[in-house]
Short mmCIF file of C-alpha atoms in Angstrom, two decimals:
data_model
loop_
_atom_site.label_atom_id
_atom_site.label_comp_id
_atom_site.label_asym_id
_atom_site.label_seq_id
_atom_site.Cartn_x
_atom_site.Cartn_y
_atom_site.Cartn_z
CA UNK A 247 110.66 103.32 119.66
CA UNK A 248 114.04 101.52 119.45
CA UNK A 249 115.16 102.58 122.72
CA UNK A 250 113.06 99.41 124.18
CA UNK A 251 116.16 97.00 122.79
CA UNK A 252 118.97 99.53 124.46
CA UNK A 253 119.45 96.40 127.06
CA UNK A 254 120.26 94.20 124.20
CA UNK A 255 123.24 96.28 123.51
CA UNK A 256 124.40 96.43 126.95
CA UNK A 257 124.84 92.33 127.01
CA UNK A 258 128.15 92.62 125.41
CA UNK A 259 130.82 92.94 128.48
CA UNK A 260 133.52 95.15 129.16
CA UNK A 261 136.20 92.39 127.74
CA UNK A 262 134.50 92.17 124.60
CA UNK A 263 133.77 95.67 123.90
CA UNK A 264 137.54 96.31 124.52
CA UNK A 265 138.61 93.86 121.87
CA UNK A 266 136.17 95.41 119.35
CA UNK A 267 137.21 98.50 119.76
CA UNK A 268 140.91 97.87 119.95
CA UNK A 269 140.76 95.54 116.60
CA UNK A 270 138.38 98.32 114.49
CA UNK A 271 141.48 99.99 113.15
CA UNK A 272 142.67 97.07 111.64
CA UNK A 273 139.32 96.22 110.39
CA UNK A 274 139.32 100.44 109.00
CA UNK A 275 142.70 99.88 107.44
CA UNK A 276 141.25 96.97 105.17
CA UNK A 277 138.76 99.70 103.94
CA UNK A 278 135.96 98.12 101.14
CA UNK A 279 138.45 95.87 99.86
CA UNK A 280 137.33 93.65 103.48
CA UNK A 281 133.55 93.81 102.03
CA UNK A 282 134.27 93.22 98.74
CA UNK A 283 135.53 89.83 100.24
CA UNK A 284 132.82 89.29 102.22
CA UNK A 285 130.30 89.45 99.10
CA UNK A 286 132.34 87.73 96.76
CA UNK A 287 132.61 84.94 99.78
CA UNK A 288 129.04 85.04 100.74
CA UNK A 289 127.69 85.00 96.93
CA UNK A 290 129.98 82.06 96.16
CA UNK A 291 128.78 80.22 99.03
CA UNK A 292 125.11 81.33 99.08
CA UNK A 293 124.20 82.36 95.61
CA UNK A 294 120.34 82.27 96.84
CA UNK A 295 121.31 85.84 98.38
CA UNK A 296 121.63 87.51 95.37
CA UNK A 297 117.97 86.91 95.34
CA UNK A 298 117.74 89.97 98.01
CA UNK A 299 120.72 92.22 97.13
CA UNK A 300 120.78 95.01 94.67
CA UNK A 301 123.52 93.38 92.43
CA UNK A 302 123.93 97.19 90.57
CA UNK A 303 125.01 98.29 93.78
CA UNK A 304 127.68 95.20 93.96
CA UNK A 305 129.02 96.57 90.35
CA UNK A 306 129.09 100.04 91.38
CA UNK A 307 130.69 99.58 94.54
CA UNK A 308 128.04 101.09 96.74
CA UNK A 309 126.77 98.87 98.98
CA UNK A 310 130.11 97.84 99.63
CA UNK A 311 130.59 101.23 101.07
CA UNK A 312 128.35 101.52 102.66
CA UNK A 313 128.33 98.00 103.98
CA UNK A 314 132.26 98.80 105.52
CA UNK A 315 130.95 102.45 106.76
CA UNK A 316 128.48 100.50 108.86
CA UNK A 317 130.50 98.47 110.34
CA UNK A 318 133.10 100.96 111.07
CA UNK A 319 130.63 102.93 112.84
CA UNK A 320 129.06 100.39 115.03
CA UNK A 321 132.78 99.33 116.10
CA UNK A 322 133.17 102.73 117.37
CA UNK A 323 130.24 103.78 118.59
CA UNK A 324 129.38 100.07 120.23
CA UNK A 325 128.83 101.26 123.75
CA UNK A 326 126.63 104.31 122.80
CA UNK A 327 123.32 103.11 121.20
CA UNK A 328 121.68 106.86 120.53
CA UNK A 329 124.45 107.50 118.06
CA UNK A 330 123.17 104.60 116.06
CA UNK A 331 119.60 104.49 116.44
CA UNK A 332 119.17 106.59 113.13
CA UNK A 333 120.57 104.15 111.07
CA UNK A 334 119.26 101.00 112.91
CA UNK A 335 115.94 102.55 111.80
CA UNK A 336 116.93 103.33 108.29
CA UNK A 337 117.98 100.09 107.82
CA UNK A 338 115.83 98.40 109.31
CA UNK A 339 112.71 99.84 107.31
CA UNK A 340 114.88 99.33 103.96
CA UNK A 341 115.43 95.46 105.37
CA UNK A 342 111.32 95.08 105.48
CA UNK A 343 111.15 95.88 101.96
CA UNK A 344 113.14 93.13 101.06
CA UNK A 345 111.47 90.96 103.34
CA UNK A 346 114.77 90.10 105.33
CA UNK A 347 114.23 87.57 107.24
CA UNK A 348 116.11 86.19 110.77
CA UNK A 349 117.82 83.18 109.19
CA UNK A 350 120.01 85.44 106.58
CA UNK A 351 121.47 86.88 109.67
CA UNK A 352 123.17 84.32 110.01
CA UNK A 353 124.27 84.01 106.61
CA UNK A 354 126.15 87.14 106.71
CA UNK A 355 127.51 86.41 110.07
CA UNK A 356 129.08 83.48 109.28
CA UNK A 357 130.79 85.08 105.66
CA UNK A 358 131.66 88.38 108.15
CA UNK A 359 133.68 86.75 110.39
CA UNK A 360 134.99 84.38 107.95
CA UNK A 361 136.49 86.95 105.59
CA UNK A 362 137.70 88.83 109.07
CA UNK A 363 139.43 85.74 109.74
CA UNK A 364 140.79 85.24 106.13
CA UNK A 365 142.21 88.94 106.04
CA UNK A 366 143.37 89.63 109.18
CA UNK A 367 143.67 86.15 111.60
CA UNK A 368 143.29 88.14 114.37
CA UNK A 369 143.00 84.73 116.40
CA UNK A 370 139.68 83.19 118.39
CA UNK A 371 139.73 85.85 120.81
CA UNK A 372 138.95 88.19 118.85
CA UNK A 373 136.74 86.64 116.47
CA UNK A 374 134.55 85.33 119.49
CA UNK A 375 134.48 88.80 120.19
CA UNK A 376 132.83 90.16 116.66
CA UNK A 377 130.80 87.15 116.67
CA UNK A 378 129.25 88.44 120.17
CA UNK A 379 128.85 92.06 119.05
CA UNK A 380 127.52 91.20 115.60
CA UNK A 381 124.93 88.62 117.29
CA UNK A 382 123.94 91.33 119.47
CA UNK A 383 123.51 93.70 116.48
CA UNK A 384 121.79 91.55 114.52
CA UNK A 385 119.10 90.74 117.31
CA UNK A 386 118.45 94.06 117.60
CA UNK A 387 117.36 94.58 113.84
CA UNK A 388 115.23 91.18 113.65
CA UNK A 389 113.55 92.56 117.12
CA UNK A 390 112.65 95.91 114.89
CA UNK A 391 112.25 94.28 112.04
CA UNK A 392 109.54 92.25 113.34
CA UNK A 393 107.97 94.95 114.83
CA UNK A 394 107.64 96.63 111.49
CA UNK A 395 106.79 93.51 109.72
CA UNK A 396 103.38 93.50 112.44
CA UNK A 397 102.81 96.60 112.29
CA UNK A 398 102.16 96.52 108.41
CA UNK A 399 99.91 93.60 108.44
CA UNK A 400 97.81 95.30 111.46
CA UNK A 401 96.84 98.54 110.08
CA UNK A 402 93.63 98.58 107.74
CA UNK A 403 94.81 97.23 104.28
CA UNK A 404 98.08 96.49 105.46
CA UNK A 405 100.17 92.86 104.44
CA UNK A 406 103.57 91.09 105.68
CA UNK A 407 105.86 90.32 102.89
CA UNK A 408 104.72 90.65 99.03
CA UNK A 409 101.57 91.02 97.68
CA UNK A 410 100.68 91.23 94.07
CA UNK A 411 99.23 94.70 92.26
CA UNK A 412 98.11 94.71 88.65
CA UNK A 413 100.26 97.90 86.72
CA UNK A 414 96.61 99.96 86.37
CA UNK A 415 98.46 103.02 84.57
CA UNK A 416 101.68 104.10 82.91
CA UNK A 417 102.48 107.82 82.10
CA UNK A 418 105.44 109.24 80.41
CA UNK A 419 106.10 112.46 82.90
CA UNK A 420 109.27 113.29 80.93
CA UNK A 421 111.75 112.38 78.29
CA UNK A 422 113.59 109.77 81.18
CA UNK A 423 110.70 108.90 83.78
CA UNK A 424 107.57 107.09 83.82
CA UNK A 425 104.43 106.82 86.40
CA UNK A 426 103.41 103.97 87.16
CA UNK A 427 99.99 103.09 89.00
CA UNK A 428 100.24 99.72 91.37
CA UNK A 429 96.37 98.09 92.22
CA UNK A 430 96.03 95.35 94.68
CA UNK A 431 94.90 92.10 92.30
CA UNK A 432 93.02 91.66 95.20
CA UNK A 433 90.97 94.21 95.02
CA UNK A 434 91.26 94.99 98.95
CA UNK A 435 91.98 98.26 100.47
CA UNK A 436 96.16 99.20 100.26
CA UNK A 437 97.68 100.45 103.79
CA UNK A 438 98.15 104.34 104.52
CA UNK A 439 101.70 105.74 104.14
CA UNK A 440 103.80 108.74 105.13
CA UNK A 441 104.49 111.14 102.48
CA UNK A 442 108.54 111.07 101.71
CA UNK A 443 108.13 106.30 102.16
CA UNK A 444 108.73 103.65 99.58
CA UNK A 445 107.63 100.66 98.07
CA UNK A 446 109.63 97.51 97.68
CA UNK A 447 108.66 96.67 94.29
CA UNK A 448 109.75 92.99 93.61
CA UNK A 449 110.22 91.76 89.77
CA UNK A 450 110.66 88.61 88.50
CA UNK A 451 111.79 88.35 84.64
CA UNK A 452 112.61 85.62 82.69
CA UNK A 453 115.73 87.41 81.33
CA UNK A 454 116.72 88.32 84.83
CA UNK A 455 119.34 86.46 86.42
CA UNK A 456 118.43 86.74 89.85
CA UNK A 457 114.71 87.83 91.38
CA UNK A 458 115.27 91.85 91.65
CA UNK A 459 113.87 94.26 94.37
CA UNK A 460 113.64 98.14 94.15
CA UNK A 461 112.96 101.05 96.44
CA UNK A 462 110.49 103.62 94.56
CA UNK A 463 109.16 106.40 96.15
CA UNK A 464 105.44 106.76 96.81
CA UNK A 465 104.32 109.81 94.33
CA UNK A 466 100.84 110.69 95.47
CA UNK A 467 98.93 111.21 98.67
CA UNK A 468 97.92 108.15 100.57
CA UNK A 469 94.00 107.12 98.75
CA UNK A 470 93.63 103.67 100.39
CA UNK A 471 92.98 102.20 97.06
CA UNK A 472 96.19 102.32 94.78
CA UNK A 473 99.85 103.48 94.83
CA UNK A 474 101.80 105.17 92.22
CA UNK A 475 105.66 105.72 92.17
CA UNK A 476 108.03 106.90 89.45
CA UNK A 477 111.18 105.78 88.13
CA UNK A 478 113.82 106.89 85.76
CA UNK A 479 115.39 104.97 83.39
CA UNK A 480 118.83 104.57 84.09
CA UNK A 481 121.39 103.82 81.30
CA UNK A 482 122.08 99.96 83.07
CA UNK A 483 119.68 99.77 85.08
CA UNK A 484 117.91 96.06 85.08
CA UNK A 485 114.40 96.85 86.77
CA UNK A 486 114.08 100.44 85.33
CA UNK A 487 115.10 99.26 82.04
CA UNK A 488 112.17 96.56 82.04
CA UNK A 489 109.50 99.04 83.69
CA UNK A 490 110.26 101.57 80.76
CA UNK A 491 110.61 99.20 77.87
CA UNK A 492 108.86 95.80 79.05
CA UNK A 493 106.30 96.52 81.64
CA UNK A 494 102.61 97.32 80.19
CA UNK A 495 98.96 97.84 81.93
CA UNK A 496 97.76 94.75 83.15
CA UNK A 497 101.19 93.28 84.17
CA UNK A 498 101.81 91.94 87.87
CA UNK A 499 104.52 93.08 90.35
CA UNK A 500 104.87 92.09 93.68
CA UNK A 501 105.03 95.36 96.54
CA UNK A 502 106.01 95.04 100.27
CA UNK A 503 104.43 97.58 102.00
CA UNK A 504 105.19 100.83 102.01
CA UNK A 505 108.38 101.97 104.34
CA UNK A 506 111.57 104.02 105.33
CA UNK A 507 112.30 106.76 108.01
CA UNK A 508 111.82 109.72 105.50
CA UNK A 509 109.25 111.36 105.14
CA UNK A 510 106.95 114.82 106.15
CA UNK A 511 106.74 115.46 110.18
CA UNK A 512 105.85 119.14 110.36
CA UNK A 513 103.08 121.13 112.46
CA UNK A 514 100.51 123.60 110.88
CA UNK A 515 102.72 126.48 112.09
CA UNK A 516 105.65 125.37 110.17
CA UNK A 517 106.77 126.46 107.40
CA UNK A 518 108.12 123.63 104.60
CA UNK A 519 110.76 124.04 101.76
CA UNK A 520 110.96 121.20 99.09
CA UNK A 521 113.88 120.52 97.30
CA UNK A 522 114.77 118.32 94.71
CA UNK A 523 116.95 117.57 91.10
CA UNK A 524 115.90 114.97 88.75
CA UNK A 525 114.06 112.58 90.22
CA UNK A 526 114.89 113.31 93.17
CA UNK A 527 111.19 115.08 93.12
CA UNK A 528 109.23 112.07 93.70
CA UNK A 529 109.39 111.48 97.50
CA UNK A 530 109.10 115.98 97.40
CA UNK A 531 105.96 115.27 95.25
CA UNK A 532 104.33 112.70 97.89
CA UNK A 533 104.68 115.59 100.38
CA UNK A 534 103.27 118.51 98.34
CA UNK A 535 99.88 116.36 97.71
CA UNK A 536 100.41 115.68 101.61
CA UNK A 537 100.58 119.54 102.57
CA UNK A 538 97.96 120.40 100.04
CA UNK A 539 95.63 117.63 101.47
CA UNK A 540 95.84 119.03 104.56
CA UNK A 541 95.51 122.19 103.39
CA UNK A 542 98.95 123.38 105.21
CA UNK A 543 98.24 127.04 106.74
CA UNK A 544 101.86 127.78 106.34
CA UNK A 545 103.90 129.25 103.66
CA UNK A 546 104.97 125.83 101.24
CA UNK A 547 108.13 126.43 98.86
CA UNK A 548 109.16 124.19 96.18
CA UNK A 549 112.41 124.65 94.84
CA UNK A 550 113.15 122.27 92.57
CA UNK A 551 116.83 121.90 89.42
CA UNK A 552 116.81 119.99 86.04
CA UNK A 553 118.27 119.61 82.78
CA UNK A 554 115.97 121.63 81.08
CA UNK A 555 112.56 121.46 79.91
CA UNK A 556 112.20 117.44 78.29
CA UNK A 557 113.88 116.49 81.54
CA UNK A 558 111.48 117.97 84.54
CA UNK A 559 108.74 115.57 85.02
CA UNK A 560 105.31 116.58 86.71
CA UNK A 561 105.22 120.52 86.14
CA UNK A 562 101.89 120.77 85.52
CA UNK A 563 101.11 118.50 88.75
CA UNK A 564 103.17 120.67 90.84
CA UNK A 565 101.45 123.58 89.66
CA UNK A 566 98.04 122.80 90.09
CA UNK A 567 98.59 121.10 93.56
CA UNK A 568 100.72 123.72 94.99
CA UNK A 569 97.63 125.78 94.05
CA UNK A 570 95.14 124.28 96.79
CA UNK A 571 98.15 125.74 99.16
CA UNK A 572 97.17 129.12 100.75
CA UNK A 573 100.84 130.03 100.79
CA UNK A 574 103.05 128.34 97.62
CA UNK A 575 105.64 129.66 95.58
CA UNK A 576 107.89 127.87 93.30
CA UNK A 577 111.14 128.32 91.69
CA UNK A 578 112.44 126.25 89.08
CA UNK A 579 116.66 126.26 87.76
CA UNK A 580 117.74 124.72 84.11
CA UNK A 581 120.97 124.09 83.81
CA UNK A 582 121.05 123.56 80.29
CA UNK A 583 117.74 125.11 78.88
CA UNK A 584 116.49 124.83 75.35
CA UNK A 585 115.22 127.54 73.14
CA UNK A 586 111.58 126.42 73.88
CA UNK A 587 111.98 126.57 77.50
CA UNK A 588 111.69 130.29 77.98
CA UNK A 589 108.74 130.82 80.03
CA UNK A 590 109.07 127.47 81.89
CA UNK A 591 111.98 128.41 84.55
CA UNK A 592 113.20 130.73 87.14
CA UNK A 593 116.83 130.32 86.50
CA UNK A 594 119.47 128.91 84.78
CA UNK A 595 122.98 127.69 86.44
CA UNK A 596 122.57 125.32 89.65
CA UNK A 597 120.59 125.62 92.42
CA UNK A 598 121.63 129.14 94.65
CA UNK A 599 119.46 129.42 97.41
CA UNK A 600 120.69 133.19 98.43
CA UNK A 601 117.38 133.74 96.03
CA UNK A 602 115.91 132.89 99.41
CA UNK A 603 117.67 134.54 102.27
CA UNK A 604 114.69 135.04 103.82
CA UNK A 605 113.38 131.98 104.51
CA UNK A 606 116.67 130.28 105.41
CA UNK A 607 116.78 132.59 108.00
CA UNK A 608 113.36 131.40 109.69
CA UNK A 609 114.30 129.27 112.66
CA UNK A 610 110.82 127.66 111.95
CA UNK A 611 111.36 126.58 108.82
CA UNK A 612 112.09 122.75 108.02
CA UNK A 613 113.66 121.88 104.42
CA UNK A 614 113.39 118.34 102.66
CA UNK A 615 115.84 117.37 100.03
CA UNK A 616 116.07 114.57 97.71
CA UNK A 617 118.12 114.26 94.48
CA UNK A 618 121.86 113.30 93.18
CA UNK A 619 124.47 112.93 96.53
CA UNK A 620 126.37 115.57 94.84
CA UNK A 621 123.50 118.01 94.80
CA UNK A 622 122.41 117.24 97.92
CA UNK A 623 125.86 117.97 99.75
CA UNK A 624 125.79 121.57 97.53
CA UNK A 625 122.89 122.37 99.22
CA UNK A 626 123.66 120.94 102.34
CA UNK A 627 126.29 123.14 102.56
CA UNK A 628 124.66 126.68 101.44
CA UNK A 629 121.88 125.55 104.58
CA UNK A 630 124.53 125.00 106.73
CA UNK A 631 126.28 128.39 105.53
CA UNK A 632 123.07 130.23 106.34
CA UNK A 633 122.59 128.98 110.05
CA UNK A 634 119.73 126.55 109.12
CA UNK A 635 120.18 124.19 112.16
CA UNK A 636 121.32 120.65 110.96
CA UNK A 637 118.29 119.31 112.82
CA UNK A 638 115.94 120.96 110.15
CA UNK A 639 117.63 119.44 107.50
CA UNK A 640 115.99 116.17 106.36
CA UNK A 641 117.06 114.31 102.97
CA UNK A 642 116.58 110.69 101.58
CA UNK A 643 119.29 109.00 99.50
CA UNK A 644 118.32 106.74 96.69
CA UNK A 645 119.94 103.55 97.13
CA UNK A 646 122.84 102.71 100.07
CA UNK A 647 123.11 105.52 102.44
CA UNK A 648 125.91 107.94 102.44
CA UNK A 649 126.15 111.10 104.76
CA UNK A 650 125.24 114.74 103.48
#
């Protein structure tokens, strides 16, 4: 699908490509501390674009990150577009559910290169030259962006940019996370999804300083009349903090429609491992009513780590779908169970997956993960260990993107 803009790429000549490349270690050696800068710079200058970043992710020093990791790898990867379409795509479904739109572009353009040119003076040349390839970059995710943005609002109960749903349902699934069920005020039909996508949930709060977006993850099969998603309350965290404590039934959030590049591609014949920690669970639990829907012929296993028994949220739900599987097993790890656990686990200690040997042997086999970076990496790792082919390893990280 992206390989329609390759040509937009190839506009940037040899000259300019040259200087790019030759000025990215410079750029490297600067490391975060160049887009710290940058979003200090831009926030100072265009305060209305804290409106569409995750300022938790400014305090934590995430997006920053991943922000610099970006740029560092379209530097050196600037002349070889397949290397890069993954993460085009990633971020270009995360941009749609915060409804970015062309003109910001330009915004962060114009702070880029100015904080390049405030760190570094590398001289016009060169900034000429980043201006070019960033211009080129950036057409090349409002061309995909738009493309997503029309392809929401064609399909049947599909919308561009926000729409309001009425909070129908709340459920306390554990001691830390709550369900939350999202109708359309409207009372139209709500767009299909892919189990494993998101919604941009957009929240407006009188005690907020800035308008706030969040990626949750869709929690149930697609039903064409309602969504529900699931969040945990984390300790600082400004929109999960008011959906636990503030939000009731009848209360109105705005959604963008449902998005991101992870979620369930597999064919009857193939055989599916979930696995999660915390709530890591919920885009795993999306898939599971997606398998079970479909009535997957295939064996199904859900392997899935928590605190212990106050902490593991939809047990029961698992259960019971899992059930309509002809194939399902589950296995369940406690890392710090309580007395009255016992009966309600498989294991205690983190996650081994030798329990399986089997399975990770089958070249079949594809295997989902979701949950904590560090987590994911561990098991990352044992796959990788066992011969599981990187290609059948898919995983979503909550918030800016880091590598497993």
């Amino acid at each position: 699908m992206l390989y329609s803009y390759y040509w937009r790429f190839t506009m940037l000549d040899a000259q300019t490509i040259a200087i790019v490349k030759s000025t990215l270690p410079a750029i490297a050696e600067t490391g975060p501390a160049l887009t710290a800068k940058f979003y200090d710079r831009m926030f100072t200058y265009n305060p209305e674009m804290k409106d569409v970043f995750n300022m938790s992710n400014q305090r934590n020093g995430a997006q920053r990150q991943a922000l610099f990791d970006a740029i560092c790898a379209y530097g050196a990867n600037i002349e070889n577009l397949e290397a890069l379409l993954p993460a085009v795509e990633r971020i270009a479904q995360k941009h749609t559910s915060f409804s970015v739109k062309p003109e910001q572009y330009q915004i962060v353009g114009k702070h880029l290169l100015a904080t390049i040119d405030e760190m570094l003076h590398p001289g016009n040349e060169v900034l000429e030259a980043w201006a070019q390839a960033y211009g080129v970059l950036a057409n090349v995710f409002i061309q995909r962006e738009e493309a997503i943005y029309h392809e929401h609002e064609a399909q049947p109960g599909g919308w561009r940019g926000v729409r309001p749903f009425r909070i129908s349902a709340i459920q306390q699934q554990s001691e830390v996370i709550k369900s939350f069920t999202l109708t359309p005020v409207d009372g139209k039909p709500v767009a299909a999804f892919h189990p494993g996508q998101y919604l941009g949930v957009h929240v407006q709060d009188a005690e907020f300083a800035n308008h706030e977006i969040r990626q949750y993850s869709l929690t149930q099969a697609p039903n064409g009349h309602d969504y529900r998603i699931a969040v945990k309350h984390e300790p600082l965290g400004t929109v999960s903090g008011w959906l636990h404590a503030k939000a009731k039934v009848g209360d109105i959030v705005n959604l963008a429609a449902p998005a991101g590049d992870f979620f369930l591609q597999v064919t009857p014949e193939m055989p599916v491992t979930l696995i999660s920690a915390g709530v890591g669970l919920t885009p795993m639990l999306a898939m599971l009513h997606g398998l079970a829907a479909e009535k997957h012929p295939a064996p199904v296993t859900w392997l899935h780590a928590a605190d212990n028994g106050s902490r593991q949220a939809f047990a029961d739900e698992v259960a019971q779908t899992g059930a309509q599987l002809p194939h399902f097993k589950s296995y369940v790890w406690y890392s710090h169970p309580r007395t009255e656990d016992a009966g309600r686990f498989n294991a205690q200690g983190l996650m081994d997956l030798s329990v399986f040997a089997d399975e990770l042997g089958d070249k079949h086999r594809q295997f989902y993960l979701c949950g904590p970076i560090g987590f994911m990496q561990f098991i990352a790792r044992q796959l990788l260990d066992a011969g599981v082919p990187n290609q059948h390893i898919h995983y979503e990280v909550f918030g800016p993107h880091k590598v497993v």
